[in-house]
Amino acid sequence: RLKVSGDFDKPSVESELLCENIIIDKFHLESLELNSQISTKDSILSGFTDIKSGKGEWKGRHFDSGTVYGIFKNNSIIIENCHFQSGKDFLQLSGNFDGVSDYKIDRIQLAHRNNYLVNAKPVFFELKDSNIKVKPFEFHINDGAMEGVITGKDHMKGQFKMSNFDSEILTQFFD
């Protein structure tokens, strides 16, 4: 279902999409539900989108469900909740994008193979001309901590201070 109203320069859109058995290359999703309302007034975007997924698989990784709820406000995007679940493992995020180059992750929680990661304070980063700059951050991993900064374009560089956790936790995700 799609409803478009307004004029060409200032459209408003209400949409509802229900899909089942989505297969794209190595990606499979049992179901996807999207509800969204977006309007434009004086070149400013506002509205929301709510996405829910059923079970899926991507490159051999399975998940049970996922949700993303975002708000469009003054050309920024606010992710109130992004959550993916796979058995006891999960990823949960919330944050925002200013519409230009600045990102803020208010909350990140990750449980993976009996390991747990949570941010101690918001994580700020800038993405401009394919160059990323992550401001000083702090994560709590299991009973330890990791602090650091990351910068780079084609070749990422970072400085990290890690204490009281096995680095094997990180090598599950990075070489």
mmCIF file of C-alpha atoms in Angstrom:
data_model
loop_
_atom_site.group_PDB
_atom_site.id
_atom_site.type_symbol
_atom_site.label_atom_id
_atom_site.label_comp_id
_atom_site.label_asym_id
_atom_site.label_seq_id
_atom_site.Cartn_x
_atom_site.Cartn_y
_atom_site.Cartn_z
ATOM 1 C CA ARG A 1 0.000 0.000 0.000
ATOM 2 C CA LEU A 2 1.419 3.369 -1.015
ATOM 3 C CA LYS A 3 -0.251 6.749 -0.721
ATOM 4 C CA VAL A 4 1.481 9.841 -2.114
ATOM 5 C CA SER A 5 -0.019 13.293 -1.611
ATOM 6 C CA GLY A 6 1.060 16.901 -1.934
ATOM 7 C CA ASP A 7 2.805 18.445 -4.892
ATOM 8 C CA PHE A 8 5.943 17.329 -6.718
ATOM 9 C CA ASP A 9 8.296 19.552 -4.675
ATOM 10 C CA LYS A 10 6.701 18.808 -1.284
ATOM 11 C CA PRO A 11 5.403 15.238 -1.317
ATOM 12 C CA SER A 12 4.042 13.271 1.612
ATOM 13 C CA VAL A 13 4.182 9.480 1.560
ATOM 14 C CA GLU A 14 2.444 6.814 3.620
ATOM 15 C CA SER A 15 3.561 3.278 2.912
ATOM 16 C CA GLU A 16 2.942 -0.228 4.130
ATOM 17 C CA LEU A 17 4.905 -3.131 2.704
ATOM 18 C CA LEU A 18 4.581 -6.805 3.634
ATOM 19 C CA CYS A 19 6.956 -9.315 2.007
ATOM 20 C CA GLU A 20 7.612 -13.016 2.520
ATOM 21 C CA ASN A 21 10.448 -15.314 1.479
ATOM 22 C CA ILE A 22 12.926 -12.663 0.274
ATOM 23 C CA ILE A 23 16.041 -14.119 -1.379
ATOM 24 C CA ILE A 24 18.849 -11.919 -2.727
ATOM 25 C CA ASP A 25 22.118 -13.731 -3.489
ATOM 26 C CA LYS A 26 23.353 -15.041 -0.079
ATOM 27 C CA PHE A 27 20.665 -13.192 1.877
ATOM 28 C CA HIS A 28 17.383 -14.846 2.872
ATOM 29 C CA LEU A 29 14.589 -13.348 4.958
ATOM 30 C CA GLU A 30 11.342 -15.132 5.877
ATOM 31 C CA SER A 31 9.331 -11.922 6.299
ATOM 32 C CA LEU A 32 9.636 -8.155 6.228
ATOM 33 C CA GLU A 33 7.114 -5.551 7.354
ATOM 34 C CA LEU A 34 7.599 -1.841 6.712
ATOM 35 C CA ASN A 35 5.358 1.014 7.844
ATOM 36 C CA SER A 36 6.375 4.564 7.116
ATOM 37 C CA GLN A 37 5.053 8.126 6.962
ATOM 38 C CA ILE A 38 7.243 10.860 5.522
ATOM 39 C CA SER A 39 6.396 14.453 4.646
ATOM 40 C CA THR A 40 8.315 17.433 3.326
ATOM 41 C CA LYS A 41 7.630 21.005 4.343
ATOM 42 C CA ASP A 42 9.914 23.891 3.387
ATOM 43 C CA SER A 43 12.582 21.358 2.249
ATOM 44 C CA ILE A 44 12.582 19.746 5.714
ATOM 45 C CA LEU A 45 11.890 16.031 5.965
ATOM 46 C CA SER A 46 9.819 14.684 8.854
ATOM 47 C CA GLY A 47 8.140 11.394 9.688
ATOM 48 C CA PHE A 48 9.003 7.874 10.796
ATOM 49 C CA THR A 49 9.761 4.394 9.554
ATOM 50 C CA ASP A 50 9.142 1.120 11.383
ATOM 51 C CA ILE A 51 10.732 -2.054 9.995
ATOM 52 C CA LYS A 52 10.267 -5.571 11.389
ATOM 53 C CA SER A 53 11.874 -8.727 10.050
ATOM 54 C CA GLY A 54 11.364 -12.396 10.721
ATOM 55 C CA LYS A 55 14.034 -15.086 10.650
ATOM 56 C CA GLY A 56 16.848 -14.642 8.204
ATOM 57 C CA GLU A 57 20.313 -15.675 7.096
ATOM 58 C CA TRP A 58 23.187 -13.727 5.574
ATOM 59 C CA LYS A 59 26.510 -15.308 4.598
ATOM 60 C CA GLY A 60 25.919 -18.245 6.954
ATOM 61 C CA ARG A 61 24.893 -16.083 9.931
ATOM 62 C CA HIS A 62 21.374 -16.685 11.220
ATOM 63 C CA PHE A 63 19.084 -14.360 13.138
ATOM 64 C CA ASP A 64 15.624 -14.819 14.638
ATOM 65 C CA SER A 65 14.195 -11.314 14.287
ATOM 66 C CA GLY A 66 15.031 -7.677 13.795
ATOM 67 C CA THR A 67 13.432 -4.284 14.287
ATOM 68 C CA VAL A 68 14.395 -0.757 13.323
ATOM 69 C CA TYR A 69 12.376 2.290 14.346
ATOM 70 C CA GLY A 70 13.577 5.654 13.093
ATOM 71 C CA ILE A 71 12.326 9.213 13.082
ATOM 72 C CA PHE A 72 13.059 11.828 10.427
ATOM 73 C CA LYS A 73 13.174 15.286 11.996
ATOM 74 C CA ASN A 74 14.669 18.525 10.630
ATOM 75 C CA ASN A 75 16.663 16.514 8.042
ATOM 76 C CA SER A 76 18.264 14.410 10.776
ATOM 77 C CA ILE A 77 17.611 10.719 11.371
ATOM 78 C CA ILE A 78 17.021 9.451 14.911
ATOM 79 C CA ILE A 79 17.243 5.689 15.404
ATOM 80 C CA GLU A 80 15.225 5.114 18.550
ATOM 81 C CA ASN A 81 15.719 1.364 18.430
ATOM 82 C CA CYS A 82 17.609 -1.047 16.219
ATOM 83 C CA HIS A 83 17.538 -4.607 17.557
ATOM 84 C CA PHE A 84 18.550 -7.967 16.083
ATOM 85 C CA GLN A 85 18.184 -11.240 17.977
ATOM 86 C CA SER A 86 19.755 -14.635 17.303
ATOM 87 C CA GLY A 87 19.149 -17.107 20.110
ATOM 88 C CA LYS A 88 20.941 -15.662 23.164
ATOM 89 C CA ASP A 89 22.980 -13.296 20.966
ATOM 90 C CA PHE A 90 21.697 -9.808 20.172
ATOM 91 C CA LEU A 91 22.636 -6.355 18.965
ATOM 92 C CA GLN A 92 20.822 -3.233 20.151
ATOM 93 C CA LEU A 93 21.591 0.324 19.009
ATOM 94 C CA SER A 94 20.121 3.790 19.317
ATOM 95 C CA GLY A 95 21.488 7.098 18.101
ATOM 96 C CA ASN A 96 21.222 9.767 15.457
ATOM 97 C CA PHE A 97 22.663 11.294 12.288
ATOM 98 C CA ASP A 98 22.588 15.077 11.820
ATOM 99 C CA GLY A 99 21.898 14.819 8.071
ATOM 100 C CA VAL A 100 25.351 16.101 7.110
ATOM 101 C CA SER A 101 28.321 14.185 8.555
ATOM 102 C CA ASP A 102 28.011 13.749 12.337
ATOM 103 C CA TYR A 103 26.803 10.542 13.992
ATOM 104 C CA LYS A 104 26.126 9.753 17.632
ATOM 105 C CA ILE A 105 25.480 6.279 19.043
ATOM 106 C CA ASP A 106 23.742 6.767 22.370
ATOM 107 C CA ARG A 107 23.539 3.096 23.231
ATOM 108 C CA ILE A 108 25.173 -0.013 21.887
ATOM 109 C CA GLN A 109 24.720 -3.398 23.515
ATOM 110 C CA LEU A 110 26.034 -6.600 21.994
ATOM 111 C CA ALA A 111 25.907 -10.154 23.311
ATOM 112 C CA HIS A 112 27.815 -12.714 21.232
ATOM 113 C CA ARG A 113 28.921 -16.225 22.234
ATOM 114 C CA ASN A 114 28.695 -15.531 25.976
ATOM 115 C CA ASN A 115 30.544 -12.197 25.635
ATOM 116 C CA TYR A 116 28.955 -8.828 26.317
ATOM 117 C CA LEU A 117 29.801 -5.311 25.108
ATOM 118 C CA VAL A 118 28.170 -2.013 26.133
ATOM 119 C CA ASN A 119 29.241 1.589 25.611
ATOM 120 C CA ALA A 120 30.088 3.584 28.732
ATOM 121 C CA LYS A 121 29.238 6.916 27.105
ATOM 122 C CA PRO A 122 27.875 8.000 23.705
ATOM 123 C CA VAL A 123 30.111 7.273 20.712
ATOM 124 C CA PHE A 124 30.609 10.194 18.311
ATOM 125 C CA PHE A 125 31.994 9.896 14.809
ATOM 126 C CA GLU A 126 32.198 11.907 11.618
ATOM 127 C CA LEU A 127 32.056 10.536 8.077
ATOM 128 C CA LYS A 128 33.101 13.094 5.479
ATOM 129 C CA ASP A 129 34.402 12.347 1.957
ATOM 130 C CA SER A 130 34.796 8.625 2.866
ATOM 131 C CA ASN A 131 37.054 9.644 5.760
ATOM 132 C CA ILE A 132 35.972 8.446 9.206
ATOM 133 C CA LYS A 133 36.979 10.004 12.494
ATOM 134 C CA VAL A 134 35.779 8.285 15.689
ATOM 135 C CA LYS A 135 36.207 10.480 18.746
ATOM 136 C CA PRO A 136 37.552 8.925 21.978
ATOM 137 C CA PHE A 137 35.229 6.116 23.063
ATOM 138 C CA GLU A 138 34.916 3.613 25.864
ATOM 139 C CA PHE A 139 33.353 0.157 25.800
ATOM 140 C CA HIS A 140 32.906 -2.283 28.647
ATOM 141 C CA ILE A 141 33.602 -5.820 27.444
ATOM 142 C CA ASN A 142 32.717 -8.588 29.878
ATOM 143 C CA ASP A 143 34.589 -7.533 33.056
ATOM 144 C CA GLY A 144 37.063 -5.315 31.205
ATOM 145 C CA ALA A 145 37.262 -2.110 29.236
ATOM 146 C CA MET A 146 38.475 -0.820 25.887
ATOM 147 C CA GLU A 147 39.164 2.838 25.123
ATOM 148 C CA GLY A 148 40.326 4.254 21.841
ATOM 149 C CA VAL A 149 40.112 6.457 18.772
ATOM 150 C CA ILE A 150 39.883 5.506 15.093
ATOM 151 C CA THR A 151 40.671 7.522 11.954
ATOM 152 C CA GLY A 152 41.188 6.761 8.304
ATOM 153 C CA LYS A 153 39.940 6.520 4.782
ATOM 154 C CA ASP A 154 41.251 3.564 2.797
ATOM 155 C CA HIS A 155 43.479 2.323 5.632
ATOM 156 C CA MET A 156 41.948 2.653 9.074
ATOM 157 C CA LYS A 157 44.199 3.465 12.021
ATOM 158 C CA GLY A 158 43.368 3.265 15.678
ATOM 159 C CA GLN A 159 44.847 3.531 19.112
ATOM 160 C CA PHE A 160 43.387 1.319 21.807
ATOM 161 C CA LYS A 161 43.836 0.705 25.490
ATOM 162 C CA MET A 162 42.429 -2.674 26.516
ATOM 163 C CA SER A 163 42.286 -4.205 29.964
ATOM 164 C CA ASN A 164 40.893 -7.303 31.622
ATOM 165 C CA PHE A 165 39.452 -9.180 28.617
ATOM 166 C CA ASP A 166 40.724 -11.722 26.110
ATOM 167 C CA SER A 167 41.513 -10.175 22.709
ATOM 168 C CA GLU A 168 40.021 -13.285 21.074
ATOM 169 C CA ILE A 169 36.681 -11.529 21.583
ATOM 170 C CA LEU A 170 37.738 -8.942 18.980
ATOM 171 C CA THR A 171 39.366 -11.358 16.525
ATOM 172 C CA GLN A 172 35.974 -13.027 16.000
ATOM 173 C CA PHE A 173 35.075 -9.890 14.038
ATOM 174 C CA PHE A 174 38.391 -8.375 12.862
ATOM 175 C CA ASP A 175 41.654 -9.815 11.520
#
